[in-house]
Short mmCIF file of C-alpha atoms in Angstrom, two decimals:
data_model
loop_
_atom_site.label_atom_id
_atom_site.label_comp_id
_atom_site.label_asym_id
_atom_site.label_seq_id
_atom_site.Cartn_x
_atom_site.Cartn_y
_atom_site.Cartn_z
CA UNK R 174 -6.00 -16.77 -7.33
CA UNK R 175 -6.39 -14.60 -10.46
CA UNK R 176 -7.86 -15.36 -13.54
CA UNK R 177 -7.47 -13.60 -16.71
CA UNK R 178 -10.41 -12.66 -19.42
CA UNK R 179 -9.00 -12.58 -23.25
CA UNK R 180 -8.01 -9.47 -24.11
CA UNK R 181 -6.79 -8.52 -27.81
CA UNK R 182 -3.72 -5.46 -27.84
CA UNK R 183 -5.61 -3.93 -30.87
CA UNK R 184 -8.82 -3.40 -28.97
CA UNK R 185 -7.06 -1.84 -25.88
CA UNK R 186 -4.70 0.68 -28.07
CA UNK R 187 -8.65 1.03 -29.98
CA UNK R 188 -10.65 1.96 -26.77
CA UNK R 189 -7.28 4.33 -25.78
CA UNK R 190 -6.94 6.19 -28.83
CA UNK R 191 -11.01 6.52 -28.73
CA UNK R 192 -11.01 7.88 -25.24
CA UNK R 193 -7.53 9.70 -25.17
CA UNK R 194 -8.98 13.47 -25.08
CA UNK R 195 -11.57 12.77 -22.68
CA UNK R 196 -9.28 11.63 -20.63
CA UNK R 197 -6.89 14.27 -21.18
CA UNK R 198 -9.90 16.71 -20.57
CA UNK R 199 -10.30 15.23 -17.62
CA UNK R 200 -6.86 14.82 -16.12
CA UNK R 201 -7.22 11.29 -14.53
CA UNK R 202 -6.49 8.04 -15.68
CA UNK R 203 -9.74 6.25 -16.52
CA UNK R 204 -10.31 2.76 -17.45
CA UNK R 205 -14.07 1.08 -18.97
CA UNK R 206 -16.26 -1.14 -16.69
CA UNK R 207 -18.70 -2.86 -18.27
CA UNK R 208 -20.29 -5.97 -17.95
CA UNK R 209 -21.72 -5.74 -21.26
CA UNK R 210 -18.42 -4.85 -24.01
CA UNK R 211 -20.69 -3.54 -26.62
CA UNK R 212 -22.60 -1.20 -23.32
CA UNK R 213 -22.47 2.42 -23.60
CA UNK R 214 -19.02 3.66 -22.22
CA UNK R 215 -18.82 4.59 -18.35
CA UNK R 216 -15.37 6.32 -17.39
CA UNK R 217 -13.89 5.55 -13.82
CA UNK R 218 -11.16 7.78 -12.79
CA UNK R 219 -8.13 5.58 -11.77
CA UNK R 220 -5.04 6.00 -9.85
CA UNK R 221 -1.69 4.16 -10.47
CA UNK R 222 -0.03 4.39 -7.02
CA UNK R 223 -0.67 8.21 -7.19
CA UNK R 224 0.67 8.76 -10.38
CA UNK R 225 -0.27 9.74 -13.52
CA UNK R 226 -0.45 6.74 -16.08
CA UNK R 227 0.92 7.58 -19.68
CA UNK R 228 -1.62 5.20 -21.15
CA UNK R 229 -4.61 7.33 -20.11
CA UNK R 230 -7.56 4.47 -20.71
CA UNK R 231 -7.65 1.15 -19.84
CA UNK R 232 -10.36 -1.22 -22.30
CA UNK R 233 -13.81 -2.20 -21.01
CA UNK R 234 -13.58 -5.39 -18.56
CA UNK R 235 -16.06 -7.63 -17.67
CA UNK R 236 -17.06 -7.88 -14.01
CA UNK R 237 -15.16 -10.13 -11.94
CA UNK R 238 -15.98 -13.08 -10.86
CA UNK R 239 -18.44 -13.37 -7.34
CA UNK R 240 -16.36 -11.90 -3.94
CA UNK R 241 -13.49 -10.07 -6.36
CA UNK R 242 -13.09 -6.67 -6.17
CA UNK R 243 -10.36 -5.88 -7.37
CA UNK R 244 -8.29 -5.89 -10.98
CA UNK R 245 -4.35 -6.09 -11.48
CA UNK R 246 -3.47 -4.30 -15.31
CA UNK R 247 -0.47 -6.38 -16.18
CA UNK R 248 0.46 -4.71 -19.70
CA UNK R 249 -2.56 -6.39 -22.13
CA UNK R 250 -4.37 -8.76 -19.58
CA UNK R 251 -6.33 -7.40 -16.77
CA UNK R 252 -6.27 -10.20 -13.70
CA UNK R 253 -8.89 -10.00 -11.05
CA UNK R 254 -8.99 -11.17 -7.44
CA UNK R 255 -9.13 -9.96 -4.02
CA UNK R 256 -8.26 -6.66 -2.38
CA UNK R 257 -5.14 -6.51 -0.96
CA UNK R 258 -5.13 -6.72 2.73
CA UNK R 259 -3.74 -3.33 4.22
CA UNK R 260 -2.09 -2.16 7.32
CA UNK R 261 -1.47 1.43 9.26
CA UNK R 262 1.61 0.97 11.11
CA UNK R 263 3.27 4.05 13.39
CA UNK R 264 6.25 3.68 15.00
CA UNK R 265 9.44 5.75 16.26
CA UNK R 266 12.84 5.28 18.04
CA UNK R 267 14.50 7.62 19.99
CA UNK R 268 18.76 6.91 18.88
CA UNK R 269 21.96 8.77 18.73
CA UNK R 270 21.66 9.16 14.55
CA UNK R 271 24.19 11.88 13.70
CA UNK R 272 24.48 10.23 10.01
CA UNK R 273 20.49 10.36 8.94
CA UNK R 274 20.74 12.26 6.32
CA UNK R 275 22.46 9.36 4.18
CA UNK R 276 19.60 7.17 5.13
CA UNK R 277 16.89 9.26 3.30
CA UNK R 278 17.56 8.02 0.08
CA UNK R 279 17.62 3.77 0.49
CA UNK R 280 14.66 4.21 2.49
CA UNK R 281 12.70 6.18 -0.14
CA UNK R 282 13.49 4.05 -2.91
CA UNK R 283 12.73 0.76 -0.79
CA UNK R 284 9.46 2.54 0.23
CA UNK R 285 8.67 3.10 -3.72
CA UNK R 286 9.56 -0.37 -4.70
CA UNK R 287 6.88 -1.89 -2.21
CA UNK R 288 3.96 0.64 -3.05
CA UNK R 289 3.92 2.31 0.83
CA UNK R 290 2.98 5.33 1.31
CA UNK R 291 3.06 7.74 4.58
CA UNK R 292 5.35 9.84 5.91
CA UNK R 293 8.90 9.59 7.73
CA UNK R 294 10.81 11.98 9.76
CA UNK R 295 14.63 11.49 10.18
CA UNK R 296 17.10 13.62 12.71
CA UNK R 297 19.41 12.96 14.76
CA UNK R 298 17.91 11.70 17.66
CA UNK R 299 16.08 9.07 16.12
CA UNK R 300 13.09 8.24 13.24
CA UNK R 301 9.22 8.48 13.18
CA UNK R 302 6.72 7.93 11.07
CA UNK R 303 3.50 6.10 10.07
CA UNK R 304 3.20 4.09 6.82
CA UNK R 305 0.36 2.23 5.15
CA UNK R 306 0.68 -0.48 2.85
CA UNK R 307 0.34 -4.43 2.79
CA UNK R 308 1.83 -6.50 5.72
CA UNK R 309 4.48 -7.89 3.63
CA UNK R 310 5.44 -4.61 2.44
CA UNK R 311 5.30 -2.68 5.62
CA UNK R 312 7.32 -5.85 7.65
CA UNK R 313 10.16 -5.56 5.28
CA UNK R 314 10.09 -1.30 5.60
CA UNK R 315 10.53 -1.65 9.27
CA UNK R 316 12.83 -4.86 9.00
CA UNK R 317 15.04 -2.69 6.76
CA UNK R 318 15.10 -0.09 9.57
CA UNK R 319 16.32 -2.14 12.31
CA UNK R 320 18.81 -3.23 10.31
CA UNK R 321 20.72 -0.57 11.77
CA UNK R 322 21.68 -1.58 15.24
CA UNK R 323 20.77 2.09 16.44
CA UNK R 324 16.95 1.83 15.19
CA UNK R 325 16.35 -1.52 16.65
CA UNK R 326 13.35 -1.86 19.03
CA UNK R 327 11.14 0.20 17.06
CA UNK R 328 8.18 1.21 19.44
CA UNK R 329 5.27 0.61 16.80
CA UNK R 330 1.86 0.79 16.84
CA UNK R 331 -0.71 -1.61 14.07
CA UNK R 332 -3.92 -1.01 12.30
CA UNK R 333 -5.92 -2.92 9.61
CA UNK R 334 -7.17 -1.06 7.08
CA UNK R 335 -10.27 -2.75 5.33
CA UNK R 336 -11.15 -2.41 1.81
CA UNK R 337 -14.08 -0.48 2.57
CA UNK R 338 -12.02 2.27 4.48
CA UNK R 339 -9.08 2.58 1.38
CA UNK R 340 -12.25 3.19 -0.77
CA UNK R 341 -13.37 6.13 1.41
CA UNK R 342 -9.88 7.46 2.21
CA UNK R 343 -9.33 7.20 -1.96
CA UNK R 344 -12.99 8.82 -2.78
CA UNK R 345 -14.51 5.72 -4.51
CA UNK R 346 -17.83 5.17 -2.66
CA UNK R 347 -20.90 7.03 -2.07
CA UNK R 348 -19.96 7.91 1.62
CA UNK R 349 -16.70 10.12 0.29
CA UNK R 350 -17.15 13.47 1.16
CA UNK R 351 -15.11 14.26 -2.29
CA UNK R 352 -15.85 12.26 -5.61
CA UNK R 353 -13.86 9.24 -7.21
CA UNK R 354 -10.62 10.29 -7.84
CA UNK R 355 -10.54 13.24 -5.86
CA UNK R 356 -8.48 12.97 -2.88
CA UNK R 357 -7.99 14.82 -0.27
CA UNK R 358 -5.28 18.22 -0.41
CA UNK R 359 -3.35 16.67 1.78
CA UNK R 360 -3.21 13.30 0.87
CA UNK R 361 -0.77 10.14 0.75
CA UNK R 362 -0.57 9.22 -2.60
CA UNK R 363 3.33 8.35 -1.97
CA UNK R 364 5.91 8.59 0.50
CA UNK R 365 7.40 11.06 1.97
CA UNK R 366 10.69 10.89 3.52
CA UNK R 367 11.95 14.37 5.54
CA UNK R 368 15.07 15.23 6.82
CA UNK R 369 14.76 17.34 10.54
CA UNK R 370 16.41 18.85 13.18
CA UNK R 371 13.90 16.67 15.50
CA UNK R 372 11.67 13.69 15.01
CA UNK R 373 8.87 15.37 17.31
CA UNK R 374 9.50 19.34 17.40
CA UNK R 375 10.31 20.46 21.67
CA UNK R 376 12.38 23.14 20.98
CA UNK R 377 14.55 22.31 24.20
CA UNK R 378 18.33 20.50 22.78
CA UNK R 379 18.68 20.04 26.65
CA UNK R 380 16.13 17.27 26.36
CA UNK R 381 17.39 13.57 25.57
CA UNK R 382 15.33 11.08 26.08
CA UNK R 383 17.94 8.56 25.31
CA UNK R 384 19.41 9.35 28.82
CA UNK R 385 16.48 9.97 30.46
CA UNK R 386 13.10 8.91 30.73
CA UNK R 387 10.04 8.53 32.39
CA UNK R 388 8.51 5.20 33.44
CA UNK R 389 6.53 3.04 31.07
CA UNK R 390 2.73 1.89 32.27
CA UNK R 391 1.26 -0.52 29.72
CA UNK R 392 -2.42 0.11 29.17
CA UNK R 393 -3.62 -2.63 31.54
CA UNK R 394 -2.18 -0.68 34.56
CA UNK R 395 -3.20 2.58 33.33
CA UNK R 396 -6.60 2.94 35.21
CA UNK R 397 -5.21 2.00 38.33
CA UNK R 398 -2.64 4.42 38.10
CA UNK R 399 -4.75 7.33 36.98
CA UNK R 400 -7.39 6.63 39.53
CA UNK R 401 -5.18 7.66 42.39
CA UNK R 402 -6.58 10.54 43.61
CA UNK R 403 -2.86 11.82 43.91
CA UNK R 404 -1.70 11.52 40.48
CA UNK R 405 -2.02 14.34 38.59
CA UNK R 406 -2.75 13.40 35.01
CA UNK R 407 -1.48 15.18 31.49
CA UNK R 408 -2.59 15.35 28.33
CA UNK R 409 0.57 16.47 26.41
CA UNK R 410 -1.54 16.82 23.15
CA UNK R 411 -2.64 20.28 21.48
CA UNK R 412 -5.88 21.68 21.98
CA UNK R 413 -7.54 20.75 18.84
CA UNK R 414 -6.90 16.59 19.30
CA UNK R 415 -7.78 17.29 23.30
CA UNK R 416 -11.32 18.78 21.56
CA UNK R 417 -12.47 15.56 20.41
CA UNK R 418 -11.22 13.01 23.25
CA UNK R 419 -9.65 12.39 26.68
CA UNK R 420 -9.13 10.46 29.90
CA UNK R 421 -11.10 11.36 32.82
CA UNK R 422 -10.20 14.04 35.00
CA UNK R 423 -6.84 14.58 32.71
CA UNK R 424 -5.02 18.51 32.31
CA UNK R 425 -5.35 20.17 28.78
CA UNK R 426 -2.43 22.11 28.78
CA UNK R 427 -4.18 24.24 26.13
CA UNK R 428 -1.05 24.45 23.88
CA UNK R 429 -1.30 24.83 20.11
CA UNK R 430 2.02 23.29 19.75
CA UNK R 431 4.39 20.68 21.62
CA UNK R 432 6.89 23.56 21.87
CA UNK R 433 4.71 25.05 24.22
CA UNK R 434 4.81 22.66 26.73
CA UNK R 435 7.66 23.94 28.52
CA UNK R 436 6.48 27.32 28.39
CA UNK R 437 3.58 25.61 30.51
CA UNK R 438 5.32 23.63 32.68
CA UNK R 439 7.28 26.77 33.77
CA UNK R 440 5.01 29.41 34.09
CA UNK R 441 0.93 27.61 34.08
CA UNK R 442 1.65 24.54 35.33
CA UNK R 443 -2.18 23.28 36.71
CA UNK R 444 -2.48 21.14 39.78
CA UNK R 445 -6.95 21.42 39.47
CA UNK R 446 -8.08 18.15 37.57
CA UNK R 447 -9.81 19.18 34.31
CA UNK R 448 -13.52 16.87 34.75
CA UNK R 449 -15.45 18.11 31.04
CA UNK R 450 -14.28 16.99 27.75
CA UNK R 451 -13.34 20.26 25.34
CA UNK R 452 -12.27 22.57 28.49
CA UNK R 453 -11.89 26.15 28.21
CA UNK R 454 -11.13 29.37 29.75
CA UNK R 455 -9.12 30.43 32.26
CA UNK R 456 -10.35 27.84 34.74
CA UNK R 457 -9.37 24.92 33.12
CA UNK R 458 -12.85 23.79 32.46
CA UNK R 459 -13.80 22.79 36.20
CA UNK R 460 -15.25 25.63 37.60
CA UNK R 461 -12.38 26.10 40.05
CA UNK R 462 -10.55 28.51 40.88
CA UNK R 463 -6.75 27.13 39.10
CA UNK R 464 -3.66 26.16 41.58
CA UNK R 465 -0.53 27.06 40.13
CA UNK R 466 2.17 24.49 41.15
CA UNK R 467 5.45 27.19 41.13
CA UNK R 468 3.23 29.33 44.38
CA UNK R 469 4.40 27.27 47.17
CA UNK R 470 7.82 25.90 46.72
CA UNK R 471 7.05 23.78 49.63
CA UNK R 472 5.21 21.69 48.20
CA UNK R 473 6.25 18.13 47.40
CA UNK R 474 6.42 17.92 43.71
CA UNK R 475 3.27 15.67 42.50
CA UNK R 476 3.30 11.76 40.97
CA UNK R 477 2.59 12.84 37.62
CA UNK R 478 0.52 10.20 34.87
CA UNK R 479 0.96 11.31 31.21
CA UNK R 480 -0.38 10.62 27.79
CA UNK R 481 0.00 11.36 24.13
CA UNK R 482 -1.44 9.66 20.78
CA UNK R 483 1.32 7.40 20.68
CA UNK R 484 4.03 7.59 23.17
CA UNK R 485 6.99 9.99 21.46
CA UNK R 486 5.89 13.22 22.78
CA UNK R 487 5.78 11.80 26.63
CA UNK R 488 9.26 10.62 25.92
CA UNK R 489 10.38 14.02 25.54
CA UNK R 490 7.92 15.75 28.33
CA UNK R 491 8.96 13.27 30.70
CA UNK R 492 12.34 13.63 30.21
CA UNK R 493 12.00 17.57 30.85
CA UNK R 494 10.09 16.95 34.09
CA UNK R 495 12.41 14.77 35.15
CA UNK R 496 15.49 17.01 34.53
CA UNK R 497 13.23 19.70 36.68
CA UNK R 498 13.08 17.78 39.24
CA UNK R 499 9.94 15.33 39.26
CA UNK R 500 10.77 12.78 40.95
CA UNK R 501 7.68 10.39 39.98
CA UNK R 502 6.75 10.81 36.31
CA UNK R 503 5.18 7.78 34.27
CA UNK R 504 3.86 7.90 30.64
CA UNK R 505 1.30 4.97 28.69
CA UNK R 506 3.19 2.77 27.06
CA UNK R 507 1.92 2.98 23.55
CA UNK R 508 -0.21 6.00 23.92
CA UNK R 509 -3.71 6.41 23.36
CA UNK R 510 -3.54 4.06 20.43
CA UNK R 511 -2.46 1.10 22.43
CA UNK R 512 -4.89 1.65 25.27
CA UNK R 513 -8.01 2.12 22.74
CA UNK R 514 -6.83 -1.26 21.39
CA UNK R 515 -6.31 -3.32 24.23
CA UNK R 516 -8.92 -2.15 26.89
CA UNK R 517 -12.81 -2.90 26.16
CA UNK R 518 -14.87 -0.39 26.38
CA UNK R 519 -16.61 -0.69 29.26
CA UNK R 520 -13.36 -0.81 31.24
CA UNK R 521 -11.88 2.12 29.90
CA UNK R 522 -11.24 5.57 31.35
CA UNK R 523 -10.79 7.27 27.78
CA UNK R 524 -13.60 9.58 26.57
CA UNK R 525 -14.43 10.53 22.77
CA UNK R 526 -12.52 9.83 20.13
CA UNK R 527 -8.76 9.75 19.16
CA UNK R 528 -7.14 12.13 16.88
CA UNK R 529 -4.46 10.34 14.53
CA UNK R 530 -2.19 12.08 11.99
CA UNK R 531 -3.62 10.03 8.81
CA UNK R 532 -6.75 9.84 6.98
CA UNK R 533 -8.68 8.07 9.45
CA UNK R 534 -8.81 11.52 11.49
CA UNK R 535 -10.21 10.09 14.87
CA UNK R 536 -10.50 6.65 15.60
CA UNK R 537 -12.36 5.39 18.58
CA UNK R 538 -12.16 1.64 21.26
CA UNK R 539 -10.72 -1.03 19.02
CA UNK R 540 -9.06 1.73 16.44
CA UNK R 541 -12.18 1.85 14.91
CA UNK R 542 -12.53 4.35 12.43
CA UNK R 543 -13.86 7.48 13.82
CA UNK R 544 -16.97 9.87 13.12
CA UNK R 545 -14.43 13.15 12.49
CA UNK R 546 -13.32 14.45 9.13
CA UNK R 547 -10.27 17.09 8.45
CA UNK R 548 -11.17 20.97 7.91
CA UNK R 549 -8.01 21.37 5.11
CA UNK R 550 -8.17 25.08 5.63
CA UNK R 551 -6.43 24.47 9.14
CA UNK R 552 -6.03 20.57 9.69
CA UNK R 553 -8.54 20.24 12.72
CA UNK R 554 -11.03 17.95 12.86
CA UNK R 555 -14.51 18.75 12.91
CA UNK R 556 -17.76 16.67 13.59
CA UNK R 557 -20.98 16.41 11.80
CA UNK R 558 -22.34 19.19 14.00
CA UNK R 559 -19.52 21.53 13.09
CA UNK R 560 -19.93 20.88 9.14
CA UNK R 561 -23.74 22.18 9.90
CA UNK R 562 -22.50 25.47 10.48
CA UNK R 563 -22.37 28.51 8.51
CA UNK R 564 -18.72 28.76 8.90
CA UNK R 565 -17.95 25.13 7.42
CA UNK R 566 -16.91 25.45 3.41
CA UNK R 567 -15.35 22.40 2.13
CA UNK R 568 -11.62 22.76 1.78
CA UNK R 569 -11.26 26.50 3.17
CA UNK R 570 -12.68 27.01 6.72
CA UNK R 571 -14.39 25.26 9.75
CA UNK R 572 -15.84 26.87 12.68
CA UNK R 573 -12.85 26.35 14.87
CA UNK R 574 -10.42 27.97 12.09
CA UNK R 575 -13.23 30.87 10.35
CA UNK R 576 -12.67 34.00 12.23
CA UNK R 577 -8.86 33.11 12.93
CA UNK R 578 -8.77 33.94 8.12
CA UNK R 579 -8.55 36.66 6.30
CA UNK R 580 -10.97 36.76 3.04
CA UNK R 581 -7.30 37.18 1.50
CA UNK R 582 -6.90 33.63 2.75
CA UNK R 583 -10.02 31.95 2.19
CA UNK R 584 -10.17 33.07 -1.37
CA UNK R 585 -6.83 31.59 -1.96
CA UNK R 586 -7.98 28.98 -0.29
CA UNK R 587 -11.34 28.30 -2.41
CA UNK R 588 -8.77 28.79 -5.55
CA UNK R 589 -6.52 26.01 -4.56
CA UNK R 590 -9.91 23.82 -4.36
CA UNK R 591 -10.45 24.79 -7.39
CA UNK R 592 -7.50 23.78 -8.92
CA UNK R 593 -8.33 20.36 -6.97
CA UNK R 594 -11.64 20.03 -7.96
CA UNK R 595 -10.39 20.53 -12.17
CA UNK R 596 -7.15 19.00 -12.00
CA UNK R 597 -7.00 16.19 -9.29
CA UNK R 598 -3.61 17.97 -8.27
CA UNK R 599 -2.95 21.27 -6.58
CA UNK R 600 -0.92 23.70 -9.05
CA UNK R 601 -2.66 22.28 -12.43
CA UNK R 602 -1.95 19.27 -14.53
CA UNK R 603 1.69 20.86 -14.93
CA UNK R 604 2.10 19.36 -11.37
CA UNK R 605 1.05 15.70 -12.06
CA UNK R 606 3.77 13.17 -11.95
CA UNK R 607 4.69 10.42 -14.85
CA UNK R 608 5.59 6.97 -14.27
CA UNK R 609 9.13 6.65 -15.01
CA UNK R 610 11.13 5.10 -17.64
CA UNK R 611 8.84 3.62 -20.42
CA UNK R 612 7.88 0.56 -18.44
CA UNK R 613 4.14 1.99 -17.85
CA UNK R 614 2.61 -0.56 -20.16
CA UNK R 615 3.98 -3.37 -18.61
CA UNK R 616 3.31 -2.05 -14.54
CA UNK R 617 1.30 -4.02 -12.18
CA UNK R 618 -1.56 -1.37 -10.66
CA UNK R 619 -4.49 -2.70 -8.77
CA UNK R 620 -7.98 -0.68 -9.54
CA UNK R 621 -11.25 -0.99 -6.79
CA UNK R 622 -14.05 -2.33 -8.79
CA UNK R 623 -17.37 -0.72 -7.77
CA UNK R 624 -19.09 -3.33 -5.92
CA UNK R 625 -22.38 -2.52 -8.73
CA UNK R 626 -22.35 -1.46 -11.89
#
């Protein structure tokens, strides 16, 4: 329930004109927190849904009452209560969706209306995307979806997000790597809804999965399978989310890209069983000498086990293998994602930590968040141990991306950190978006109390 302090209009437009050029100096929206009104004033940058507000200071408030965090600004009054409850869902569907394009623009504006953010791919074979926001919000999103018949049976994928994690991923607490109000470069302050030739790039038009498949394991099944001494397990990921976590005994590829795959399958295909973590060099991180698969023909074409972050990219590898020939090719249902959140721990085959495309990075058994942050200079992640080195600089390089730039472009990097660091937007406070219309006053935007003052 929320309750509401007395407020007086005069002292609010008061405290706004009093603070307006600080706040202008400073490029965010602020508001006062104080549990004292006559205290000294303390500005707290503030987001409205990642916009910029037109009112650019909110008046002092008075702490909310025991086990609230959280404010609402409803035009004069400011209403307190609990954080809303907050949900990470991915999910995709493979369809024949030759009309996308007029989608884009309902879905966008429905997105808006219910304050989720993420991203969304449309094409025309299908949608995919991930999307945070509250449960409500996010069931009617994917409701509206499957509203057309094509999109039903979404294959999805769900994780909470706690308070305490949309404070780090926003910058508000003291284990942010960036300050309050600084978000990441590549952050989700909104939605973003893009129009593609492909919902996961193959490079191969040859390839429909919605002809052709391979077969689904769910995650409880998955050991069994992959124990088999004569399945020959893939990981269809790139090289920098194999870096950080895999099954046992699985094949890194070692592509940078998914477009690579069937270069590999072709040409490098590798029947030795990768057994380290991170593998390398020419033998496939075993110490063995590698067996290419295309030198005897003779051979019977292996059972082959494989696994992605979420399921869409074995949908299209399996469907390639299958149209060369594979007669035994199965894929986790779910991915990675739905095995780390089903199997305990000490069942479970999988080793290290999960890459995910969001700001959680890497998340680990039970989808807990991970230990791994994001190098923005190339969108790896890097450990603790990596950000030791000489090579880490916040925002501009990592060890895994340093010698692969040009000074050229880590100065321009550093400069567009810069810009970050002054402006809370890349490009300069030019770039900064206004709420529309002249409803701003009377908006509903929630702001994360510090939980001391």
């Amino acid at each position: 329930m929320l309750t509401a302090p007395p407020l007086a209009a005069a002292a609010r437009r008061a405290a706004t004109a009093a603070a307006c050029g600080a706040a202008h100096r400073l490029l965010l929206p602020v508001c006062f927190l104080s549990s004292n009104p006559s205290a000294p004033s303390t500005l707290v940058p503030r987001r409205r849904f990642g916009h910029m507000s037109q009112e650019c200071m909110a008046p002092r408030a008075p702490l909310p009452p025991v086990g609230r965090n959280f404010a609402v600004a409803v035009g004069d009054e400011i209403l307190y209560g609990d954080a809303p409850e907050l949900v990470v869902v991915s999910f995709y569907r493979f369809a024949d969706f030759p009309d996308h394009a007029a989608f884009r623009l309902p879905l966008k504006e429905l997105c808006e209306e219910l304050r989720v953010s993420g991203g969304i791919i449309l094409a025309p074979e299908g949608i995919n995307g991930s999307i945070c926001g509250t449960p409500v919000a996010v069931d009617k999103i994917l409701n509206f979806i499957q509203e057309d018949g094509r999109l039903k049976g979404l294959r999805m994928i769900q994780s909470p997000v706690t308070p305490e994690d949309e404070a780090i991923h926003h910058g508000h607490t003291s284990h942010s790597p960036v300050g309050a109000g600084e978000d990441a470069p590549f952050r989700w302050d909104h939605v973003r809804v893009k129009l593609k030739k492909e919902i996961v790039t193959f490079g191969d038009p040859g390839v429909m999965p919605t002809k052709i498949v391979g077969k689904y394991v769910k995650p409880k099944d998955w050991n069994d399978l992959i124990s088999d001494p004569d399945t020959v397990i893939i990981d269809v990921r790139n090289m920098y989310e194999i870096r950080i976590g895999k099954f046992k005994k699985a094949v890194d590829p070692r592509t940078n890209s998914f477009r690579e795959f069937p270069t590999w399958v072709d040409d490098q295909f590798q029947l030795v069983q990768s057994g380290t973590l991170g593998s390398g060099g020419d033998d496939n991180g075993t110490g063995e000498p590698s067996a290419d698969l295309n030198a005897s023909k003779s051979k019977q074409l292996p059972r082959v086990a494989m696994y992605c972050t979420g399921g869409i990219r074995c949908e299209k590898a399996s469907s390639f293998l299958l149209g060369k020939g594979f007669k035994e090719v199965y894929h986790l249902e779910g991915g990675i994602l739905k095995y780390l959140e089903e199997i305990p721990k000490a069942e479970s085959l999988w080793e290290g930590e999960c890459f995910v495309f969001d700001k959680r990075v890497s998340v680990g058994h039970g989808l807990a968040q991970g230990t791994h942050k994001l190098c923005y200079g190339c969108k790896q992640p890097v450990s603790d141990e990596d950000m030791l080195s000489p090579h880490w600089e916040y925002g501009v390089s990592c060890p895994h991306c340093f010698a692969t730039k040009s000074e050229e472009e880590k100065e321009r990097a550093r400069a567009r950190q810069r810009q970050f660091e002054t402006f809370g937007v890349i490009g300069g406070p030019h770039m900064g978006k206004s709420p529309r219309g002249s409803a701003a006053n009377n908006a509903v935007e929630f702001i994360q109390l510090p939980k001391s003052v």
